[in-house]
Coordinates of N, CA, C and O in Angstrom, one line a residue:
K1 N 13.9 5.7 -0.8 CA 13.8 7.2 -1.1 C 13.8 7.4 -2.6 O 14.3 6.6 -3.4
D2 N 13.1 8.5 -2.9 CA 12.9 8.8 -4.4 C 14.2 9.2 -5.1 O 14.3 9.0 -6.3
D3 N 15.2 9.7 -4.4 CA 16.4 10.2 -5.0 C 17.5 9.1 -5.2 O 18.6 9.3 -5.7
V4 N 17.2 7.9 -4.8 CA 18.2 6.8 -4.9 C 18.2 6.3 -6.3 O 17.1 5.9 -6.9
E5 N 19.3 6.2 -6.9 CA 19.5 5.7 -8.3 C 20.0 4.3 -8.4 O 19.8 3.6 -9.3
A6 N 20.9 3.9 -7.4 CA 21.5 2.6 -7.4 C 22.0 2.4 -6.0 O 22.2 3.3 -5.2
A7 N 22.3 1.1 -5.6 CA 22.8 0.8 -4.3 C 23.8 -0.4 -4.4 O 23.8 -1.1 -5.4
V8 N 24.7 -0.5 -3.5 CA 25.6 -1.6 -3.3 C 25.3 -2.2 -2.0 O 25.3 -1.5 -0.9
A9 N 25.1 -3.5 -1.9 CA 24.9 -4.2 -0.7 C 26.2 -5.1 -0.5 O 26.4 -6.0 -1.3
A10 N 26.9 -4.8 0.6 CA 28.1 -5.6 0.9 C 27.7 -6.6 2.0 O 27.4 -6.2 3.1
I11 N 27.7 -7.9 1.7 CA 27.1 -8.9 2.6 C 28.0 -10.1 2.7 O 28.5 -10.6 1.7
A12 N 28.2 -10.5 4.0 CA 29.0 -11.7 4.2 C 28.4 -12.9 3.5 O 27.2 -13.1 3.6
G13 N 29.2 -13.6 2.8 CA 28.8 -14.8 2.1 C 28.4 -14.5 0.6 O 28.3 -15.5 -0.2
A14 N 28.3 -13.2 0.3 CA 27.9 -12.9 -1.1 C 29.0 -13.1 -2.1 O 28.8 -12.9 -3.3
G15 N 30.2 -13.5 -1.7 CA 31.2 -13.9 -2.6 C 30.9 -15.1 -3.4 O 31.4 -15.4 -4.5
D16 N 30.0 -15.9 -2.8 CA 29.5 -17.2 -3.5 C 28.5 -16.8 -4.5 O 27.5 -16.2 -4.2
A17 N 28.7 -17.2 -5.7 CA 27.8 -16.8 -6.8 C 26.3 -17.3 -6.6 O 25.4 -16.5 -6.9
S18 N 26.1 -18.5 -6.0 CA 24.7 -18.9 -5.8 C 24.0 -18.1 -4.7 O 22.9 -17.8 -4.9
I19 N 24.8 -17.8 -3.7 CA 24.2 -17.0 -2.6 C 23.9 -15.6 -3.2 O 22.8 -15.0 -2.9
R20 N 24.8 -15.0 -4.0 CA 24.6 -13.7 -4.6 C 23.4 -13.7 -5.5 O 22.6 -12.8 -5.4
S21 N 23.2 -14.8 -6.2 CA 22.1 -14.9 -7.1 C 20.7 -14.9 -6.3 O 19.8 -14.2 -6.7
Q22 N 20.7 -15.6 -5.2 CA 19.5 -15.7 -4.4 C 19.2 -14.4 -3.8 O 18.0 -14.0 -3.7
M23 N 20.2 -13.6 -3.4 CA 20.0 -12.3 -2.8 C 19.5 -11.3 -3.8 O 18.6 -10.5 -3.5
A24 N 20.0 -11.4 -5.0 CA 19.6 -10.5 -6.1 C 18.1 -10.8 -6.4 O 17.4 -9.9 -6.6
Q25 N 17.7 -12.1 -6.4 CA 16.4 -12.4 -6.7 C 15.4 -11.9 -5.6 O 14.4 -11.4 -5.8
A26 N 15.9 -12.0 -4.3 CA 15.1 -11.4 -3.2 C 14.9 -9.9 -3.3 O 13.8 -9.4 -3.0
V27 N 16.0 -9.2 -3.8 CA 15.8 -7.8 -4.0 C 14.8 -7.5 -5.1 O 13.9 -6.6 -4.9
R28 N 14.9 -8.2 -6.2 CA 13.9 -8.0 -7.3 C 12.5 -8.3 -6.8 O 11.5 -7.6 -7.1
D29 N 12.3 -9.5 -6.0 CA 11.0 -9.9 -5.5 C 10.4 -8.8 -4.6 O 9.2 -8.7 -4.5
A30 N 11.3 -8.1 -3.9 CA 10.9 -7.1 -2.9 C 10.4 -5.8 -3.7 O 9.9 -4.9 -3.0
G31 N 10.6 -5.7 -5.0 CA 10.2 -4.6 -5.8 C 11.1 -3.4 -5.7 O 10.6 -2.3 -5.9
V32 N 12.4 -3.6 -5.4 CA 13.3 -2.5 -5.3 C 13.4 -1.9 -6.7 O 13.8 -2.6 -7.7
P33 N 13.1 -0.6 -6.9 CA 13.0 0.0 -8.3 C 14.3 0.4 -8.9 O 14.3 0.9 -10.0
Y34 N 15.5 0.2 -8.2 CA 16.7 0.7 -8.8 C 17.7 -0.5 -8.7 O 17.5 -1.4 -8.0
P35 N 18.8 -0.4 -9.5 CA 19.8 -1.5 -9.5 C 20.5 -1.6 -8.2 O 20.9 -0.6 -7.6
V36 N 20.7 -2.8 -7.8 CA 21.4 -3.1 -6.5 C 22.5 -4.1 -6.8 O 22.2 -5.2 -7.3
A37 N 23.8 -3.7 -6.7 CA 24.9 -4.6 -6.8 C 25.2 -5.3 -5.5 O 25.3 -4.6 -4.5
I38 N 25.2 -6.6 -5.5 CA 25.4 -7.4 -4.3 C 26.8 -7.9 -4.4 O 27.2 -8.7 -5.3
V39 N 27.7 -7.6 -3.4 CA 29.1 -8.0 -3.4 C 29.4 -8.6 -2.0 O 28.7 -8.3 -1.0
G40 N 30.4 -9.4 -1.9 CA 30.9 -9.9 -0.7 C 31.5 -8.7 0.2 O 32.0 -7.7 -0.3
D41 N 31.4 -8.9 1.5 CA 31.8 -7.8 2.4 C 33.4 -7.6 2.3 O 33.9 -6.5 2.4
T42 N 34.1 -8.7 2.0 CA 35.5 -8.6 1.8 C 35.9 -7.7 0.6 O 36.8 -6.9 0.7
L43 N 35.1 -7.9 -0.5 CA 35.4 -7.2 -1.7 C 35.1 -5.7 -1.4 O 35.9 -4.8 -1.9
A44 N 34.1 -5.4 -0.7 CA 33.7 -4.0 -0.4 C 34.8 -3.4 0.4 O 35.2 -2.2 0.2
A45 N 35.3 -4.1 1.4 CA 36.3 -3.6 2.3 C 37.6 -3.3 1.5 O 38.3 -2.3 1.7
A46 N 37.9 -4.2 0.6 CA 39.1 -4.0 -0.2 C 39.0 -2.9 -1.1 O 40.0 -2.1 -1.3
A47 N 37.9 -2.7 -1.8 CA 37.6 -1.6 -2.7 C 37.8 -0.3 -2.0 O 38.4 0.6 -2.5
N48 N 37.3 -0.2 -0.8 CA 37.4 1.0 0.0 C 38.9 1.3 0.4 O 39.4 2.4 0.2
A49 N 39.6 0.2 0.9 CA 40.9 0.4 1.3 C 41.9 0.7 0.2 O 42.9 1.5 0.4
L50 N 41.6 0.2 -1.0 CA 42.5 0.4 -2.2 C 41.9 1.4 -3.2 O 42.3 1.4 -4.3
A51 N 41.1 2.3 -2.7 CA 40.4 3.3 -3.6 C 41.4 4.2 -4.2 O 41.1 4.8 -5.3
D52 N 42.6 4.4 -3.6 CA 43.6 5.4 -4.1 C 44.5 4.9 -5.2 O 45.3 5.6 -5.8
G53 N 44.3 3.6 -5.6 CA 45.2 3.1 -6.7 C 45.7 1.7 -6.4 O 45.3 1.1 -5.4
P54 N 46.7 1.3 -7.2 CA 47.2 -0.1 -7.0 C 47.8 -0.4 -5.6 O 48.3 0.6 -5.0
G55 N 47.6 -1.6 -5.2 CA 48.1 -1.9 -3.9 C 47.6 -3.3 -3.5 O 46.9 -4.0 -4.2
L56 N 48.0 -3.7 -2.2 CA 47.6 -5.0 -1.7 C 47.0 -4.8 -0.3 O 47.6 -4.1 0.5
L57 N 45.9 -5.4 -0.1 CA 45.3 -5.5 1.3 C 45.4 -6.9 1.7 O 44.9 -7.8 1.1
V58 N 46.0 -7.1 2.9 CA 46.1 -8.4 3.5 C 45.3 -8.4 4.8 O 45.5 -7.5 5.6
W59 N 44.4 -9.3 5.0 CA 43.5 -9.3 6.1 C 43.6 -10.6 6.9 O 43.5 -11.7 6.3
A60 N 43.8 -10.5 8.2 CA 43.8 -11.7 9.0 C 43.1 -11.4 10.3 O 43.6 -10.6 11.1
G61 N 42.0 -12.0 10.5 CA 41.2 -11.9 11.7 C 40.9 -13.3 12.1 O 41.8 -14.2 12.2
T62 N 39.6 -13.6 12.3 CA 39.2 -15.0 12.5 C 39.5 -15.8 11.3 O 39.9 -17.0 11.3
G63 N 39.3 -15.2 10.1 CA 39.7 -15.8 8.8 C 40.7 -14.9 8.2 O 41.3 -14.0 8.8
S64 N 41.1 -15.2 6.9 CA 42.1 -14.3 6.2 C 41.8 -14.3 4.7 O 41.2 -15.2 4.2
F65 N 42.3 -13.3 4.0 CA 42.3 -13.2 2.6 C 43.2 -12.1 2.2 O 43.8 -11.3 3.0
A66 N 43.5 -12.0 0.9 CA 44.2 -10.9 0.3 C 43.6 -10.4 -0.9 O 43.0 -11.2 -1.7
V67 N 43.6 -9.1 -1.2 CA 43.1 -8.5 -2.4 C 44.1 -7.5 -2.9 O 44.5 -6.6 -2.2
A68 N 44.4 -7.6 -4.2 CA 45.3 -6.7 -4.9 C 44.5 -5.9 -5.9 O 43.6 -6.4 -6.6
R69 N 44.8 -4.6 -6.0 CA 44.2 -3.8 -7.1 C 45.2 -3.5 -8.1 O 46.3 -3.1 -7.8
D70 N 44.9 -3.8 -9.4 CA 45.8 -3.7 -10.4 C 45.8 -2.3 -11.0 O 45.1 -1.4 -10.5
E71 N 46.7 -2.0 -12.0 CA 46.8 -0.7 -12.5 C 45.5 -0.1 -13.2 O 45.3 1.1 -13.3
N72 N 44.6 -1.0 -13.6 CA 43.4 -0.6 -14.2 C 42.2 -0.5 -13.2 O 41.1 -0.2 -13.6
G73 N 42.5 -0.8 -11.9 CA 41.4 -0.7 -10.9 C 40.7 -2.0 -10.6 O 39.9 -2.1 -9.7
A74 N 41.0 -3.1 -11.3 CA 40.4 -4.4 -11.1 C 40.9 -5.0 -9.8 O 42.1 -4.8 -9.5
L75 N 40.1 -5.7 -9.1 CA 40.5 -6.3 -7.8 C 40.7 -7.8 -8.0 O 39.9 -8.5 -8.7
H76 N 41.8 -8.3 -7.4 CA 42.2 -9.7 -7.5 C 42.2 -10.3 -6.1 O 43.1 -10.0 -5.4
R77 N 41.3 -11.2 -5.8 CA 41.2 -11.7 -4.5 C 41.8 -13.2 -4.4 O 41.6 -14.0 -5.3
T78 N 42.5 -13.4 -3.3 CA 43.0 -14.8 -3.1 C 42.7 -15.1 -1.6 O 42.6 -14.2 -0.8
G79 N 42.6 -16.4 -1.3 CA 42.3 -16.8 0.1 C 40.9 -16.6 0.5 O 40.0 -16.4 -0.4
G80 N 40.6 -16.6 1.8 CA 39.3 -16.4 2.3 C 38.4 -17.6 1.9 O 37.2 -17.5 1.7
R81 N 39.0 -18.8 1.9 CA 38.2 -20.0 1.5 C 37.7 -20.8 2.7 O 37.2 -21.9 2.5
G82 N 37.7 -20.2 3.9 CA 37.2 -20.9 5.0 C 38.2 -21.7 5.8 O 39.3 -22.0 5.3
H83 N 37.9 -22.0 7.0 CA 38.8 -22.7 7.9 C 39.3 -24.1 7.5 O 40.4 -24.5 7.8
L84 N 38.4 -24.8 6.8 CA 38.8 -26.1 6.4 C 39.8 -26.2 5.2 O 40.7 -27.0 5.2
L85 N 39.8 -25.2 4.3 CA 40.6 -25.2 3.1 C 41.5 -24.0 3.0 O 42.3 -23.9 2.1
G86 N 41.5 -23.1 4.0 CA 42.3 -21.9 3.8 C 42.4 -21.1 5.1 O 42.7 -21.7 6.1
D87 N 42.2 -19.8 5.0 CA 42.3 -18.9 6.1 C 43.7 -18.9 6.7 O 43.9 -18.8 7.9
Q88 N 44.7 -19.0 5.9 CA 46.1 -19.1 6.3 C 46.5 -17.8 7.1 O 46.2 -16.7 6.7
G89 N 47.1 -18.0 8.3 CA 47.6 -16.9 9.1 C 46.5 -16.2 9.8 O 46.7 -15.2 10.5
S90 N 45.3 -16.8 9.8 CA 44.2 -16.2 10.6 C 44.4 -16.6 12.1 O 45.2 -17.4 12.4
G91 N 43.6 -15.9 12.9 CA 43.6 -16.3 14.3 C 43.3 -17.8 14.5 O 44.0 -18.5 15.3
Y92 N 42.3 -18.3 13.8 CA 41.9 -19.7 13.9 C 43.1 -20.6 13.5 O 43.4 -21.5 14.1
D93 N 43.7 -20.2 12.3 CA 44.8 -21.0 11.8 C 46.0 -21.1 12.7 O 46.6 -22.2 12.9
L94 N 46.3 -20.0 13.3 CA 47.5 -19.9 14.2 C 47.3 -20.8 15.5 O 48.1 -21.5 15.9
V95 N 46.1 -20.7 16.0 CA 45.7 -21.5 17.2 C 45.6 -23.0 16.8 O 46.1 -23.9 17.6
R96 N 45.1 -23.3 15.6 CA 45.0 -24.7 15.2 C 46.4 -25.3 15.0 O 46.6 -26.4 15.4
R97 N 47.3 -24.5 14.4 CA 48.7 -25.0 14.3 C 49.3 -25.2 15.7 O 50.0 -26.2 15.9
A98 N 49.0 -24.4 16.6 CA 49.6 -24.5 18.0 C 49.0 -25.8 18.6 O 49.7 -26.6 19.3
A99 N 47.7 -26.0 18.5 CA 47.0 -27.2 19.1 C 47.6 -28.5 18.4 O 47.8 -29.5 19.1
A100 N 47.8 -28.4 17.1 CA 48.4 -29.6 16.4 C 49.8 -29.9 16.9 O 50.2 -31.0 17.1
A101 N 50.5 -28.8 17.2 CA 51.9 -29.0 17.8 C 51.8 -29.7 19.1 O 52.7 -30.5 19.5
V102 N 50.8 -29.3 19.9 CA 50.6 -30.0 21.2 C 50.4 -31.5 21.0 O 51.1 -32.3 21.7
V103 N 49.5 -31.9 20.1 CA 49.2 -33.3 19.9 C 50.5 -34.0 19.4 O 50.8 -35.1 19.8
L104 N 51.2 -33.3 18.5 CA 52.4 -33.9 18.0 C 53.5 -34.2 19.1 O 54.1 -35.2 19.2
A105 N 53.6 -33.2 20.0 CA 54.5 -33.3 21.1 C 54.1 -34.4 22.1 O 55.0 -35.2 22.5
V106 N 52.8 -34.6 22.3 CA 52.4 -35.7 23.2 C 52.7 -37.0 22.6 O 53.0 -38.0 23.3
D107 N 52.6 -37.1 21.3 CA 52.9 -38.4 20.6 C 54.4 -38.6 20.3 O 54.8 -39.5 19.7
G108 N 55.2 -37.6 20.8 CA 56.7 -37.7 20.6 C 57.1 -37.4 19.2 O 58.2 -37.8 18.8
L109 N 56.3 -36.7 18.4 CA 56.7 -36.4 17.1 C 57.2 -35.0 16.9 O 57.6 -34.6 15.8
S110 N 57.2 -34.2 18.0 CA 57.8 -32.9 17.9 C 58.3 -32.5 19.3 O 57.9 -33.2 20.3
P111 N 59.0 -31.4 19.5 CA 59.6 -31.1 20.8 C 58.5 -30.7 21.8 O 57.4 -30.3 21.4
P112 N 58.8 -30.9 23.1 CA 57.8 -30.4 24.1 C 57.6 -28.9 24.0 O 58.4 -28.2 23.5
T113 N 56.4 -28.5 24.5 CA 56.0 -27.1 24.3 C 55.2 -26.6 25.5 O 54.3 -27.4 26.0
A114 N 55.3 -25.4 25.9 CA 54.5 -24.8 26.9 C 53.1 -24.6 26.5 O 52.2 -24.4 27.3
L115 N 52.9 -24.8 25.2 CA 51.5 -24.7 24.6 C 50.6 -25.8 25.2 O 49.4 -25.6 25.3
E116 N 51.2 -26.9 25.6 CA 50.4 -28.0 26.1 C 49.6 -27.6 27.3 O 48.4 -27.7 27.2
H117 N 50.2 -27.1 28.3 CA 49.5 -26.7 29.5 C 48.6 -25.5 29.2 O 47.4 -25.5 29.6
A118 N 49.1 -24.5 28.5 CA 48.4 -23.3 28.2 C 47.1 -23.5 27.4 O 46.1 -23.0 27.8
L119 N 47.2 -24.3 26.4 CA 46.0 -24.5 25.6 C 45.0 -25.5 26.3 O 43.7 -25.3 26.1
C120 N 45.5 -26.5 27.0 CA 44.6 -27.3 27.7 C 43.8 -26.5 28.7 O 42.6 -26.7 28.9
E121 N 44.5 -25.6 29.4 CA 43.8 -24.8 30.4 C 42.8 -23.9 29.8 O 41.7 -23.7 30.2
A122 N 43.2 -23.2 28.7 CA 42.4 -22.3 28.0 C 41.1 -22.9 27.5 O 40.0 -22.3 27.5
F123 N 41.1 -24.1 27.0 CA 40.0 -24.8 26.5 C 39.3 -25.8 27.4 O 38.5 -26.6 27.0
A124 N 39.8 -25.9 28.6 CA 39.3 -26.8 29.6 C 39.4 -28.2 29.1 O 38.4 -29.0 29.3
A125 N 40.5 -28.6 28.4 CA 40.7 -30.0 28.0 C 41.2 -30.8 29.1 O 42.1 -30.3 29.8
P126 N 40.6 -31.9 29.4 CA 41.1 -32.7 30.5 C 42.5 -33.3 30.4 O 43.2 -33.6 31.4
S127 N 43.0 -33.4 29.1 CA 44.4 -33.8 28.9 C 44.8 -33.3 27.5 O 43.9 -33.1 26.6
P128 N 46.1 -33.3 27.2 CA 46.5 -32.9 25.8 C 45.9 -33.9 24.8 O 45.6 -33.5 23.7
Q129 N 45.8 -35.2 25.1 CA 45.3 -36.2 24.2 C 43.8 -35.8 23.8 O 43.3 -36.2 22.8
R130 N 43.1 -35.1 24.7 CA 41.7 -34.8 24.4 C 41.5 -33.4 23.8 O 40.4 -33.0 23.6
L131 N 42.6 -32.7 23.6 CA 42.5 -31.3 23.1 C 41.8 -31.3 21.8 O 40.9 -30.4 21.5
G132 N 42.1 -32.2 20.9 CA 41.4 -32.2 19.5 C 39.9 -32.4 19.7 O 39.1 -31.7 19.0
A133 N 39.5 -33.3 20.5 CA 38.1 -33.6 20.7 C 37.4 -32.4 21.3 O 36.3 -32.0 20.8
V134 N 38.0 -31.7 22.2 CA 37.4 -30.5 22.8 C 37.3 -29.4 21.7 O 36.3 -28.7 21.6
L135 N 38.4 -29.2 20.9 CA 38.3 -28.1 19.9 C 37.3 -28.4 18.8 O 36.7 -27.4 18.2
Q136 N 37.0 -29.6 18.5 CA 36.0 -29.9 17.5 C 34.6 -29.5 17.9 O 33.7 -29.3 17.1
Q137 N 34.4 -29.2 19.2 CA 33.1 -28.7 19.7 C 33.1 -27.2 19.8 O 32.0 -26.6 20.1
K138 N 34.1 -26.5 19.4 CA 34.2 -25.1 19.5 C 34.0 -24.4 18.1 O 34.2 -25.1 17.1
T139 N 33.6 -23.2 18.1 CA 33.5 -22.5 16.8 C 34.9 -21.9 16.4 O 35.8 -21.9 17.2
Q140 N 35.0 -21.5 15.1 CA 36.2 -20.9 14.7 C 36.6 -19.7 15.5 O 37.7 -19.5 15.9
G141 N 35.6 -18.9 15.8 CA 35.8 -17.7 16.6 C 36.3 -18.0 18.0 O 37.2 -17.3 18.5
D142 N 35.7 -19.0 18.6 CA 36.1 -19.4 20.0 C 37.6 -19.9 20.0 O 38.4 -19.5 20.9
I143 N 38.0 -20.6 18.9 CA 39.4 -21.0 18.8 C 40.3 -19.9 18.6 O 41.4 -19.7 19.2
A144 N 39.9 -19.0 17.7 CA 40.7 -17.8 17.3 C 41.0 -16.9 18.6 O 42.1 -16.3 18.7
K145 N 40.1 -16.9 19.5 CA 40.2 -16.0 20.7 C 41.4 -16.5 21.6 O 41.9 -15.7 22.4
A146 N 41.9 -17.7 21.4 CA 43.0 -18.1 22.2 C 44.4 -17.7 21.6 O 45.4 -18.0 22.1
L147 N 44.4 -16.9 20.5 CA 45.6 -16.5 19.9 C 46.6 -15.8 20.9 O 47.8 -16.0 20.9
P148 N 46.1 -14.9 21.8 CA 47.0 -14.3 22.8 C 47.8 -15.3 23.6 O 48.9 -15.0 24.0
I149 N 47.2 -16.4 23.9 CA 47.9 -17.5 24.6 C 49.1 -18.0 23.8 O 50.2 -18.2 24.3
V150 N 48.9 -18.2 22.5 CA 50.0 -18.6 21.7 C 51.1 -17.6 21.6 O 52.3 -17.8 21.7
L151 N 50.7 -16.3 21.4 CA 51.6 -15.2 21.4 C 52.4 -15.1 22.7 O 53.6 -14.9 22.6
A152 N 51.7 -15.3 23.8 CA 52.4 -15.2 25.1 C 53.5 -16.3 25.2 O 54.6 -16.0 25.7
C153 N 53.1 -17.5 24.8 CA 54.1 -18.6 24.8 C 55.3 -18.3 24.0 O 56.5 -18.5 24.4
A154 N 55.1 -17.8 22.8 CA 56.2 -17.4 21.9 C 57.1 -16.3 22.5 O 58.3 -16.3 22.5
E155 N 56.4 -15.3 23.1 CA 57.2 -14.2 23.7 C 58.0 -14.7 24.9 O 59.0 -14.1 25.2
R156 N 57.6 -15.7 25.6 CA 58.3 -16.3 26.7 C 59.4 -17.2 26.2 O 60.1 -17.9 27.0
G157 N 59.6 -17.4 24.9 CA 60.7 -18.1 24.4 C 60.4 -19.5 23.9 O 61.3 -20.3 23.6
D158 N 59.1 -19.9 23.9 CA 58.7 -21.2 23.4 C 59.0 -21.3 21.9 O 58.3 -20.7 21.1
E159 N 59.9 -22.1 21.5 CA 60.3 -22.2 20.1 C 59.2 -22.9 19.2 O 59.0 -22.5 18.1
V160 N 58.4 -23.8 19.8 CA 57.3 -24.4 19.1 C 56.2 -23.4 18.8 O 55.7 -23.3 17.6
A161 N 55.9 -22.6 19.8 CA 54.9 -21.5 19.5 C 55.3 -20.5 18.5 O 54.6 -20.1 17.6
A162 N 56.6 -20.1 18.6 CA 57.2 -19.2 17.6 C 57.1 -19.8 16.2 O 56.8 -19.1 15.3
Q163 N 57.4 -21.1 16.1 CA 57.4 -21.7 14.8 C 56.0 -21.8 14.2 O 55.8 -21.5 13.0
C164 N 55.0 -22.0 15.0 CA 53.6 -22.0 14.6 C 53.3 -20.7 14.0 O 52.6 -20.6 13.0
L165 N 53.7 -19.6 14.7 CA 53.4 -18.2 14.2 C 54.1 -17.9 12.9 O 53.5 -17.4 12.0
D166 N 55.4 -18.3 12.9 CA 56.2 -18.1 11.7 C 55.6 -18.8 10.5 O 55.4 -18.2 9.4
D167 N 55.2 -20.1 10.7 CA 54.6 -20.9 9.6 C 53.3 -20.3 9.1 O 53.0 -20.2 7.9
G168 N 52.5 -19.8 10.0 CA 51.2 -19.2 9.7 C 51.4 -17.9 8.9 O 50.7 -17.7 7.9
M169 N 52.3 -17.1 9.3 CA 52.6 -15.8 8.6 C 53.2 -16.1 7.2 O 52.9 -15.4 6.3
A170 N 54.0 -17.1 7.1 CA 54.6 -17.4 5.8 C 53.5 -17.9 4.9 O 53.5 -17.5 3.7
A171 N 52.5 -18.7 5.4 CA 51.4 -19.1 4.6 C 50.5 -17.9 4.1 O 50.1 -17.8 3.0
L172 N 50.3 -16.9 5.1 CA 49.6 -15.7 4.7 C 50.3 -14.9 3.7 O 49.7 -14.4 2.8
F173 N 51.6 -14.9 3.8 CA 52.4 -14.1 2.7 C 52.2 -14.8 1.4 O 52.1 -14.0 0.4
L174 N 52.1 -16.1 1.3 CA 51.9 -16.7 0.0 C 50.5 -16.4 -0.6 O 50.4 -16.2 -1.8
V175 N 49.5 -16.2 0.3 CA 48.2 -15.7 -0.2 C 48.3 -14.3 -0.8 O 47.8 -14.0 -1.9
G176 N 49.0 -13.5 0.0 CA 49.2 -12.1 -0.5 C 50.0 -12.1 -1.8 O 49.7 -11.3 -2.8
N177 N 51.0 -12.9 -1.9 CA 51.9 -12.9 -3.1 C 51.1 -13.4 -4.3 O 51.3 -12.9 -5.4
A178 N 50.2 -14.3 -4.1 CA 49.4 -14.8 -5.2 C 48.5 -13.7 -5.7 O 48.2 -13.6 -6.9
A179 N 47.9 -12.9 -4.8 CA 47.1 -11.7 -5.3 C 47.9 -10.7 -6.0 O 47.5 -10.2 -7.1
V180 N 49.1 -10.4 -5.6 CA 50.0 -9.5 -6.3 C 50.4 -10.0 -7.7 O 50.3 -9.3 -8.7
R181 N 50.6 -11.3 -7.8 CA 50.9 -12.0 -9.1 C 49.7 -11.9 -10.0 O 49.9 -11.5 -11.2
S182 N 48.5 -12.2 -9.4 CA 47.3 -12.2 -10.2 C 47.1 -10.8 -10.8 O 46.6 -10.6 -11.9
A183 N 47.4 -9.7 -10.0 CA 47.2 -8.4 -10.4 C 48.3 -7.8 -11.3 O 48.2 -6.7 -11.8
G184 N 49.3 -8.6 -11.6 CA 50.4 -8.2 -12.4 C 51.2 -7.1 -11.8 O 51.8 -6.3 -12.5
L185 N 51.3 -7.1 -10.5 CA 52.1 -6.0 -9.8 C 53.5 -6.5 -9.4 O 53.7 -7.7 -9.4
E186 N 54.3 -5.6 -9.1 CA 55.7 -5.9 -8.5 C 55.7 -5.5 -7.1 O 55.1 -4.5 -6.7
W187 N 56.5 -6.2 -6.3 CA 56.6 -5.9 -4.8 C 57.3 -4.5 -4.6 O 57.0 -3.8 -3.6
S188 N 58.2 -4.2 -5.4 CA 59.0 -3.0 -5.2 C 58.1 -1.8 -5.2 O 57.4 -1.5 -6.2
G189 N 58.1 -1.0 -4.1 CA 57.3 0.2 -4.0 C 55.8 0.0 -3.8 O 55.0 0.9 -3.9
L190 N 55.4 -1.3 -3.7 CA 54.0 -1.6 -3.6 C 53.4 -1.1 -2.3 O 53.9 -1.4 -1.2
R191 N 52.2 -0.5 -2.4 CA 51.5 -0.1 -1.2 C 50.8 -1.3 -0.6 O 50.0 -1.9 -1.2
V192 N 51.1 -1.6 0.7 CA 50.6 -2.8 1.3 C 49.8 -2.3 2.6 O 50.4 -1.6 3.4
L193 N 48.6 -2.7 2.7 CA 47.7 -2.4 3.8 C 47.4 -3.7 4.6 O 47.2 -4.8 4.0
A194 N 47.3 -3.6 5.9 CA 47.0 -4.8 6.7 C 45.8 -4.5 7.6 O 45.7 -3.4 8.0
G195 N 45.0 -5.5 7.8 CA 43.8 -5.3 8.6 C 43.4 -6.6 9.3 O 44.0 -7.6 9.0
G196 N 42.5 -6.5 10.2 CA 42.0 -7.6 10.9 C 42.7 -7.7 12.3 O 43.7 -7.1 12.5
G197 N 42.1 -8.4 13.2 CA 42.5 -8.5 14.6 C 43.9 -9.1 14.8 O 44.6 -8.7 15.7
V198 N 44.3 -10.0 13.9 CA 45.6 -10.6 14.0 C 46.7 -9.6 13.6 O 47.7 -9.5 14.3
L199 N 46.5 -8.9 12.5 CA 47.6 -8.0 12.0 C 47.5 -6.7 12.7 O 48.5 -5.9 12.7

């Protein structure tokens, strides 16, 4: 349109500088006549959620991240580094922790847990020993969808399931705390927003 002066494109993956650079080049090659800022979708979501001033957004869905807005309006992001190196407290992480607890229990390295039967059934694993091999064939999203099973086991009093959830949430708190520290904020009176399917 003729009246457009600038645009922002919030795109998954654009938090990576090389991807962002490629996208910016594609916009220029397409002959777009106005400036286009390309940002990651998580950054755009955080900017919107924290538009009213300093605060913290903690997000946990299939993945996880935290973004704090400092007193000057700058955004400080932590986490969101993907399932192999991060995503603490995400749906994927919580189910992964539960599946790891099953394998540990089978090997006699941790207490028995109702998660063994529940997760083997959910993922059609022929045995607890094969649970890891089955999960390696699944996507992060497929694994994260089993979170209600872990929650149900914890609600029925399974201490191993409850510990997996506690550990995951403690790890997510550390991600949020790092963002708060980076932004130079104090927890006292801090506005905290939560989002994502897990939270």
